[in-house]
Coordinates of C-alpha atoms and ligand atoms in Angstrom, one line a residue:
X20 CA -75.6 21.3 8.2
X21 CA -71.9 23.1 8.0
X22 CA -71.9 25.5 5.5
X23 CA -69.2 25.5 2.7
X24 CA -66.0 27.1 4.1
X25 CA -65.3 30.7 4.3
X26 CA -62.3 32.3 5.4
X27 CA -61.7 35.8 6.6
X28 CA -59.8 38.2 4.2
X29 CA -56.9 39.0 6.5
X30 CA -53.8 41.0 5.5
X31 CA -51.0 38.9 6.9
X32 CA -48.6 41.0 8.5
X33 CA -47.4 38.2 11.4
X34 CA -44.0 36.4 11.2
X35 CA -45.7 33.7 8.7
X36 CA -47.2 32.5 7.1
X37 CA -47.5 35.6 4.3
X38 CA -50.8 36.2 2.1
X39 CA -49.9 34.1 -1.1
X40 CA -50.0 35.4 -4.2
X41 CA -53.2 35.1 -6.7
X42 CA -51.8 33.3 -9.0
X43 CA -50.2 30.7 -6.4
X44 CA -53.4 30.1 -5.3
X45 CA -55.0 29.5 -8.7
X46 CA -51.9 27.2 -9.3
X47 CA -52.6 25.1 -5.9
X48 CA -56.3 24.4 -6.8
X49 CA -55.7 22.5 -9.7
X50 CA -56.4 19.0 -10.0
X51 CA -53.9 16.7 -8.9
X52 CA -51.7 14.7 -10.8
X53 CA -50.2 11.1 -9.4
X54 CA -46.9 11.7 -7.8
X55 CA -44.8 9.8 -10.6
X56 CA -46.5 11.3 -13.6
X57 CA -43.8 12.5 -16.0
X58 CA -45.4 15.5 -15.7
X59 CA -45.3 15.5 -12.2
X60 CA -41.4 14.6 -12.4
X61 CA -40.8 17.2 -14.7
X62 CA -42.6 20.0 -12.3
X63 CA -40.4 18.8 -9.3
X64 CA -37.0 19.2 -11.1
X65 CA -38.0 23.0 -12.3
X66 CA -38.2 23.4 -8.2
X67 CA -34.8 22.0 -7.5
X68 CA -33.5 24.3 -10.2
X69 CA -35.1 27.1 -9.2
X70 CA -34.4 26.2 -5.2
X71 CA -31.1 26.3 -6.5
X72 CA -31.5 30.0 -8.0
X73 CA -33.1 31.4 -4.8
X74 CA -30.6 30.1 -2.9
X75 CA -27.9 30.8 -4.9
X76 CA -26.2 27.4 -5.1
X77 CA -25.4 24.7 -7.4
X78 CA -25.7 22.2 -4.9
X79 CA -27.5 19.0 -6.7
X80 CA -29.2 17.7 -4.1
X81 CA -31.8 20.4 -3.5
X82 CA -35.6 19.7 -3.0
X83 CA -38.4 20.5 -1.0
X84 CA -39.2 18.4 1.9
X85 CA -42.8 17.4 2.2
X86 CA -43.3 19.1 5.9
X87 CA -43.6 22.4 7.4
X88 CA -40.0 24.1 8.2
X89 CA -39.4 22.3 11.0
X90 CA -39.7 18.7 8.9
X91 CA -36.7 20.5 7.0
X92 CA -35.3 21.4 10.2
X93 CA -35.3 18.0 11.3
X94 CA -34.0 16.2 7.9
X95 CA -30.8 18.3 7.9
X96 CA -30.0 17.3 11.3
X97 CA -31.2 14.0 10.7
X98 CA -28.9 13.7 8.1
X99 CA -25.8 15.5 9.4
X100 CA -25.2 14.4 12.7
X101 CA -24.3 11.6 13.6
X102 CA -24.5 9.9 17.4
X103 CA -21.6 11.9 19.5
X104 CA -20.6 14.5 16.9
X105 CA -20.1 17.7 18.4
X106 CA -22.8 20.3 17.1
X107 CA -22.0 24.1 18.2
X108 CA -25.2 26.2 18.1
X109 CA -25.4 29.7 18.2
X110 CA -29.0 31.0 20.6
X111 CA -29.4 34.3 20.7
X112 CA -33.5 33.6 20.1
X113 CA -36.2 30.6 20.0
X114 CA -35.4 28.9 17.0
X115 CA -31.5 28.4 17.8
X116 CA -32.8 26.6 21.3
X117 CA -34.9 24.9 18.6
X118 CA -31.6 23.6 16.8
X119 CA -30.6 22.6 20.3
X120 CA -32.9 20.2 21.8
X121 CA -33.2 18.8 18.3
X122 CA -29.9 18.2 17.9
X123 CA -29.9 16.4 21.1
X124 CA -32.3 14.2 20.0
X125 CA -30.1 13.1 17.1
X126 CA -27.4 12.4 20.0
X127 CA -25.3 15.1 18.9
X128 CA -23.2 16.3 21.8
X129 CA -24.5 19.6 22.0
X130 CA -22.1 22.8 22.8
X131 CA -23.5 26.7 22.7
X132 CA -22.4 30.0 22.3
X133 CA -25.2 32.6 23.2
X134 CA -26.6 36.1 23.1
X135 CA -28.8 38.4 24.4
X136 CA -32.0 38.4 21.9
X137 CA -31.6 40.6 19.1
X138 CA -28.1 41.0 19.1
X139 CA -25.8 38.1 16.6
X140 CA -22.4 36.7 16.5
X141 CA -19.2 38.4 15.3
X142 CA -16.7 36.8 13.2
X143 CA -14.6 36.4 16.1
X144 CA -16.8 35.3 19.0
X145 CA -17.8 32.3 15.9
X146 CA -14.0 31.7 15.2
X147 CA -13.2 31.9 18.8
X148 CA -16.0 29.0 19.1
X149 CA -15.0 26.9 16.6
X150 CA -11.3 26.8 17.6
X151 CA -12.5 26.0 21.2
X152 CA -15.1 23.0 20.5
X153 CA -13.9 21.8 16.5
X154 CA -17.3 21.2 15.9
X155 CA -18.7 18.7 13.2
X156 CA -21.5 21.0 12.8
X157 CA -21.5 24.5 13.6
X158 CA -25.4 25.8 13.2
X159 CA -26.4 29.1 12.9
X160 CA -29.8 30.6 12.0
X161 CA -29.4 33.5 9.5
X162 CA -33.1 35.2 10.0
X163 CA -34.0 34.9 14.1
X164 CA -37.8 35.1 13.5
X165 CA -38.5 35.6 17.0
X166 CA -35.9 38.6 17.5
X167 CA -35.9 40.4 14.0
X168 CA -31.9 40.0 13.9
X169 CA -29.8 38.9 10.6
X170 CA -26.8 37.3 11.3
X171 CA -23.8 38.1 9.1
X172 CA -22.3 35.2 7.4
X173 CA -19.8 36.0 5.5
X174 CA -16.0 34.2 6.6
X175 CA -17.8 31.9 8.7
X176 CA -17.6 29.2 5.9
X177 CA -14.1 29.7 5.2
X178 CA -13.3 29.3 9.0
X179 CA -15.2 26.2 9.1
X180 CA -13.3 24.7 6.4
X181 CA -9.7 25.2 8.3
X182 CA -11.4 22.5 11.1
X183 CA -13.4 20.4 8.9
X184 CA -16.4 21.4 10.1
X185 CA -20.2 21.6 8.3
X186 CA -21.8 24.8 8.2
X187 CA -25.7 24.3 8.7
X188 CA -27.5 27.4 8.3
X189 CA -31.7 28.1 9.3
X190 CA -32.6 30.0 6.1
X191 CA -36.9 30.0 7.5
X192 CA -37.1 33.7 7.1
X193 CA -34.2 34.8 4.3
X194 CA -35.1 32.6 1.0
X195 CA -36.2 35.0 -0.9
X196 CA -36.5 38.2 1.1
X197 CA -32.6 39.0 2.3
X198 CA -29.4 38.0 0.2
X199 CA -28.3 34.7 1.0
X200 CA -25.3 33.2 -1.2
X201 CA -25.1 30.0 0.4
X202 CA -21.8 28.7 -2.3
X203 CA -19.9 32.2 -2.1
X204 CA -20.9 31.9 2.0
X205 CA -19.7 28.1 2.4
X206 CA -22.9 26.9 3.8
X207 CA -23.4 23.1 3.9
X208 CA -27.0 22.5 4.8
X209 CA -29.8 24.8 4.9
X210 CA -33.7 24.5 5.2
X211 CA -36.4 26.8 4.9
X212 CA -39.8 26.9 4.4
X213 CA -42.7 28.1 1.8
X214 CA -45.0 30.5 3.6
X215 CA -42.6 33.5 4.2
X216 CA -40.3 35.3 1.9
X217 CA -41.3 32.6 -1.2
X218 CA -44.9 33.5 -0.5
X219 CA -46.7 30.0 -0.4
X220 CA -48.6 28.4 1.5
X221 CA -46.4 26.1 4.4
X222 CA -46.1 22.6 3.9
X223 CA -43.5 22.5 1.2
X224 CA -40.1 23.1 2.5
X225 CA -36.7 24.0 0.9
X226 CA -33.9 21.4 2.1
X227 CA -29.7 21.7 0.7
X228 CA -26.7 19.9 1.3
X229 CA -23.3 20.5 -0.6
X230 CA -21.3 17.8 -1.9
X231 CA -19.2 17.8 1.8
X232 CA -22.4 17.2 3.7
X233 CA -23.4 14.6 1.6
X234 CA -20.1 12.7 1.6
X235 CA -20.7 12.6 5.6
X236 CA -24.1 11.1 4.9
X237 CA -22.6 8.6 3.0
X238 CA -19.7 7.8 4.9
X239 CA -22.4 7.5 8.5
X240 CA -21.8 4.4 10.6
X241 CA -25.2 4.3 11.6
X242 CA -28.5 4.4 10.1
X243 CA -30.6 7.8 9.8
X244 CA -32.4 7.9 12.6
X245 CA -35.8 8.9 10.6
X246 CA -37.1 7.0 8.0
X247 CA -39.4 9.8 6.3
X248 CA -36.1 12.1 5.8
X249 CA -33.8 10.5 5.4
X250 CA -32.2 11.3 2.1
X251 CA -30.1 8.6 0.9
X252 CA -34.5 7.4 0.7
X253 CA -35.7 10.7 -0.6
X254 CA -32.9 11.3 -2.9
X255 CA -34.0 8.3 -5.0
X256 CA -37.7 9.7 -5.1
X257 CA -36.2 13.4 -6.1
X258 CA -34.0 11.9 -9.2
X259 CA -31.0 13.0 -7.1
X260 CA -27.9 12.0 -9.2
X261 CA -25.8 10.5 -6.0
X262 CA -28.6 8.6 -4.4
X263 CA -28.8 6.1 -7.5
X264 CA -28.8 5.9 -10.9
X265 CA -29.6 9.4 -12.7
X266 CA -33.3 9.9 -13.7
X267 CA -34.4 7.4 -11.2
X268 CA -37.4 7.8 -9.8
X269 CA -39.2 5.4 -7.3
X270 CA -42.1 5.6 -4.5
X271 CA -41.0 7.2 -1.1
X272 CA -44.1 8.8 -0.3
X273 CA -47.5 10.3 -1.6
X274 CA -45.9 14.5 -2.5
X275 CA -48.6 16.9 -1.0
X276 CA -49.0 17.2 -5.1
X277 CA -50.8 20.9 -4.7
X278 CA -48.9 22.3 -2.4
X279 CA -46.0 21.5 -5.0
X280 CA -47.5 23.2 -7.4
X281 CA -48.1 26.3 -5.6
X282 CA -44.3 26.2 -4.5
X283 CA -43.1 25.9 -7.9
X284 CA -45.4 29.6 -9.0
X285 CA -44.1 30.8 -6.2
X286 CA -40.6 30.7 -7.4
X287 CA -41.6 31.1 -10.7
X288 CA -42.4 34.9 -9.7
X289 CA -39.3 35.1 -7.6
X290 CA -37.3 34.1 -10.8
X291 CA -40.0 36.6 -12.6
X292 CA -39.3 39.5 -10.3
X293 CA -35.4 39.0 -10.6
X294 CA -34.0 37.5 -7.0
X295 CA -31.9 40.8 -6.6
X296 CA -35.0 43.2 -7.3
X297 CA -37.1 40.8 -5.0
X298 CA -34.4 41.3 -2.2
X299 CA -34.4 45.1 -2.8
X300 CA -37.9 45.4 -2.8
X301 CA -37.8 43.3 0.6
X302 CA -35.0 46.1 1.8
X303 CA -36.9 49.1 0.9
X304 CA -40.3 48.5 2.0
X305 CA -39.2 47.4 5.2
X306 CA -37.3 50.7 5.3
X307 CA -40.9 52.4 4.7
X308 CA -41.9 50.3 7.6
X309 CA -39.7 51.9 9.6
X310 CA -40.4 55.2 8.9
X311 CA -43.9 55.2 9.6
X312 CA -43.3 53.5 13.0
X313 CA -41.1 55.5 14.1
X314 CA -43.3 58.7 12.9
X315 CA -46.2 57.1 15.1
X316 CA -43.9 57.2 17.8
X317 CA -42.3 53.2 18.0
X318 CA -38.9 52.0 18.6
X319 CA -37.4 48.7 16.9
X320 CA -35.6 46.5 19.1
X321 CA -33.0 45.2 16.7
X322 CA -30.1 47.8 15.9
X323 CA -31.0 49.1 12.6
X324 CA -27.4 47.1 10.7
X325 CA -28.7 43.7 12.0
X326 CA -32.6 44.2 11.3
X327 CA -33.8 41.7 9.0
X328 CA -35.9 42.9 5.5
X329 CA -38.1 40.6 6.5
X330 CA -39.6 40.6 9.8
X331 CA -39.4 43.8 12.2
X332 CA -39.7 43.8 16.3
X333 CA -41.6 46.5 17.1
X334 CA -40.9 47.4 21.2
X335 CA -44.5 47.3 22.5
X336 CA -44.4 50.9 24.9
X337 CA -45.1 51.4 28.1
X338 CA -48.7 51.2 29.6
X339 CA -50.0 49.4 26.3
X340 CA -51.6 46.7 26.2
X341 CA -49.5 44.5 23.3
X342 CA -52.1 41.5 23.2
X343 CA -54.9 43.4 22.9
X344 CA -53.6 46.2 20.1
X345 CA -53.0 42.7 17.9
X346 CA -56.4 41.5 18.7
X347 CA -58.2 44.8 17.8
X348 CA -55.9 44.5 14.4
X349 CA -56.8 41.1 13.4
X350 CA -61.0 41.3 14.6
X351 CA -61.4 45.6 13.2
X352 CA -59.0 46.2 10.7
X353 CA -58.4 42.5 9.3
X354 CA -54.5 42.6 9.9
X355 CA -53.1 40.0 11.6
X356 CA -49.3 40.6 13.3
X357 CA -47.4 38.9 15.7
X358 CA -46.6 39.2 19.3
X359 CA -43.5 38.2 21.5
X360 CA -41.8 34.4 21.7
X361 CA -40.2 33.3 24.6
X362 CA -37.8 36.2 26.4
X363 CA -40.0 38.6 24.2
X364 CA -43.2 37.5 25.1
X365 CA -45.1 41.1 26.1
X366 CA -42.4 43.2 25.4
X367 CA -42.0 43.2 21.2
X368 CA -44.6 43.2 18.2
X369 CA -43.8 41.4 15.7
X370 CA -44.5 42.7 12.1
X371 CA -43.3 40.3 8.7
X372 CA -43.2 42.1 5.2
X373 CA -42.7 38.8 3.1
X374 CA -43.4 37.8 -0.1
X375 CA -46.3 39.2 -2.0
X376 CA -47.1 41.2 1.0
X377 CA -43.9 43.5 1.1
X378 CA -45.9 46.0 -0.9
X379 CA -46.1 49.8 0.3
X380 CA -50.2 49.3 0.8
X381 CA -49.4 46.7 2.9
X382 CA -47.4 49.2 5.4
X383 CA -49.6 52.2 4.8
X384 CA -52.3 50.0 6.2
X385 CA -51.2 48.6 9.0
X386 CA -49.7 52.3 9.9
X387 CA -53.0 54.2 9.7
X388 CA -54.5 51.3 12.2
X389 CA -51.7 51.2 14.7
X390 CA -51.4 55.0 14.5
X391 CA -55.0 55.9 15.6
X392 CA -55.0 53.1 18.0
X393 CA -51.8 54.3 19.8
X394 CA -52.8 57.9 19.8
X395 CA -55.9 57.0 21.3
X396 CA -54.4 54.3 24.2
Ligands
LIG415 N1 -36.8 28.3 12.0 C1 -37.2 29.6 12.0 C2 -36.2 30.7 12.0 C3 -38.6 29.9 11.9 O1 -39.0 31.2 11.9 C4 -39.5 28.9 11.9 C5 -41.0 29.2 11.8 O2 -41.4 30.3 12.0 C6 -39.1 27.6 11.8 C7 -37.7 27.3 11.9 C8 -40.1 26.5 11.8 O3 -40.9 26.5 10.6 P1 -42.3 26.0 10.6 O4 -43.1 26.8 11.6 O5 -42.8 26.2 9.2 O6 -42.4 24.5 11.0

């Protein structure tokens, strides 16, 4: 017979998911409760008020999409684009060619502008853009997870509004870990997810749109072309003022009720913490990071303006062996980090500091294992 489960006690130092916190654990192993209960109800608007703090908006609809990130991913362009829109994507990493073949599939008509990994837009390459392709959706992602680049937004809203176009922004490694003003910034849509910065587990992720996104959804021709995300559905299940009468709430589908409740402690603490002292925290321990790479003798592959608080690549030097220095981490020493995606693959490390892990203990850890294992390779 199986025994009961038990799971390694790894210190999770990848790009995500992040170790949660104690007390987000305790909150996700309590018993359910049906997904209308008033109490229930009550628990999901405190999310889309506190969504609406860590993002730092005052857009109403805001909620968390029952999915991983890429569910989220999917409702906002789901919900933005319609059938021969033009959508400009920015790629300079895996996730914007994410944006792209999805937004395909939504029958956008897709347009790029690219960049060598690890390097991000300037204002006027994006305005450039824009003028060129008046876009319907310009989509950018804010936190490249698979180069360790943050890309500056500020003025790109304000430039979108002069052609009437939506700014949709990938916020998957920033809520809660690197500034993000999405109202002051002009940002229409965003997603993100629950197991990085926030600290959760994954399965509960953060979806926005702004009152000019949702006049497009309600203006659409056609139909969303997915039933599960759509919003003008999920709205009514979420209370959403514009998607029906306020405070009404009807059956969409079953909420992954614990999961819920470990997103809502895990803003709780974010709210707790203060978001600005969360974000500085974020900044300086990855700053610690930094130093003690660089004193064992690493170089970062992001310039140090556009590296992200978040998640670090670490270049992987010559004659070592990448895979199996992150294998000996994760089977001796219990730490888990991450290696290259797509033109990266071999070539970077990639270390996260999210959440409950960006701690100093969490760096002097994984420094003392790297360190003797480099010296001796
Ligand atoms: N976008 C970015 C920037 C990501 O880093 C990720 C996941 O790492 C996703 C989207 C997809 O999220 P998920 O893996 O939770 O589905």
């Amino acid at each position: 017979a199986l025994e009961p489960l038990e799971v390694p006690n790894r210190l999770l130092l990848g790009p995500g998911p992040s170790n949660a916190h104690p007390t987000v654990l305790k909150a996700m192993s309590t018993r359910p409760l049906g997904h209308l209960d008033p109490a229930f109800l009550t628990m999901m608007d405190e999310i889309q008020s506190l969504l609406r703090y860590v993002w730092q908006t005052e857009n109403p609809h805001t909620i968390a999409v029952s999915g991983t990130g890429t569910a989220a991913m999917e409702a906002t362009l789901a919900n933005s684009v319609e059938p021969g829109d033009v959508v400009l994507i920015g790629v300079a990493g895996y996730f914007g060619n994410r944006l792209v073949d999805m937004a395909g599939r939504y029958g956008a008509d897709v347009r790029t502008i690219t960049k060598p990994w690890g390097q991000v837009f300037n204002l006027e390459e994006i305005s450039t853009a824009v003028a060129t392709h008046k876009p319907a959706i310009l989509a950018l992602v804010h936190a490249e997870t698979s180069t360790g680049a943050r890309q500056p937004l500020e003025g790109v809203g304000e430039l979108c509004r002069q052609h009437g176009t939506l700014l949709l922004v990938d916020t998957v490694t920033s809520l809660g870990g690197v500034p993000i003003f999405l109202d002051e910034w002009g940002v229409d849509l965003s997603y993100s997810c629950s197991q990085k910065g926030l600290g959760c587990s994954p399965g509960a992720s953060p979806f926005t749109m702004s009152p000019r996104a949702m006049e497009k959804l309600q203006k659409r021709q056609s139909k969303v072309a997915n039933w599960y995300l759509d919003m003008t559905l999920l709205g009514k299940y979420w209370g959403s003022d514009a998607f029906g009468e306020r405070g009404y709430r009807t059956y969409h589908h079953t909420a992954p009720i614990n999961l819920y409740y470990g997103l809502r402690e895990a803003l709780r603490l974010v709210a707790e913490e203060g978001l600005a002292n969360c974000w500085q925290r974020h900044q300086k321990n990855v700053e610690y990071l930094w130093q003690g790479l660089e004193d064992i003798g690493l170089k970062m592959h992001v310039e140090k303006e556009y590296r992200l608080p978040t998640l670090t690549t670490v270049c992987i030097p010559e004659g070592v062996n990448g895979k199996s220095i992150a294998r000996q981490l994760l089977l001796e020493h219990n730490i888990e980090i991450g290696g290259g995606l797509g033109e990266l693959a071999g070539k970077v490390w990639r270390v996260g500091l999210m959440g409950f892990n960006s701690r100093p203990e969490s760096v002097d850890k994984l420094i003392a294992a790297l360190g003797t294992m480099i010296s001796n390779n």
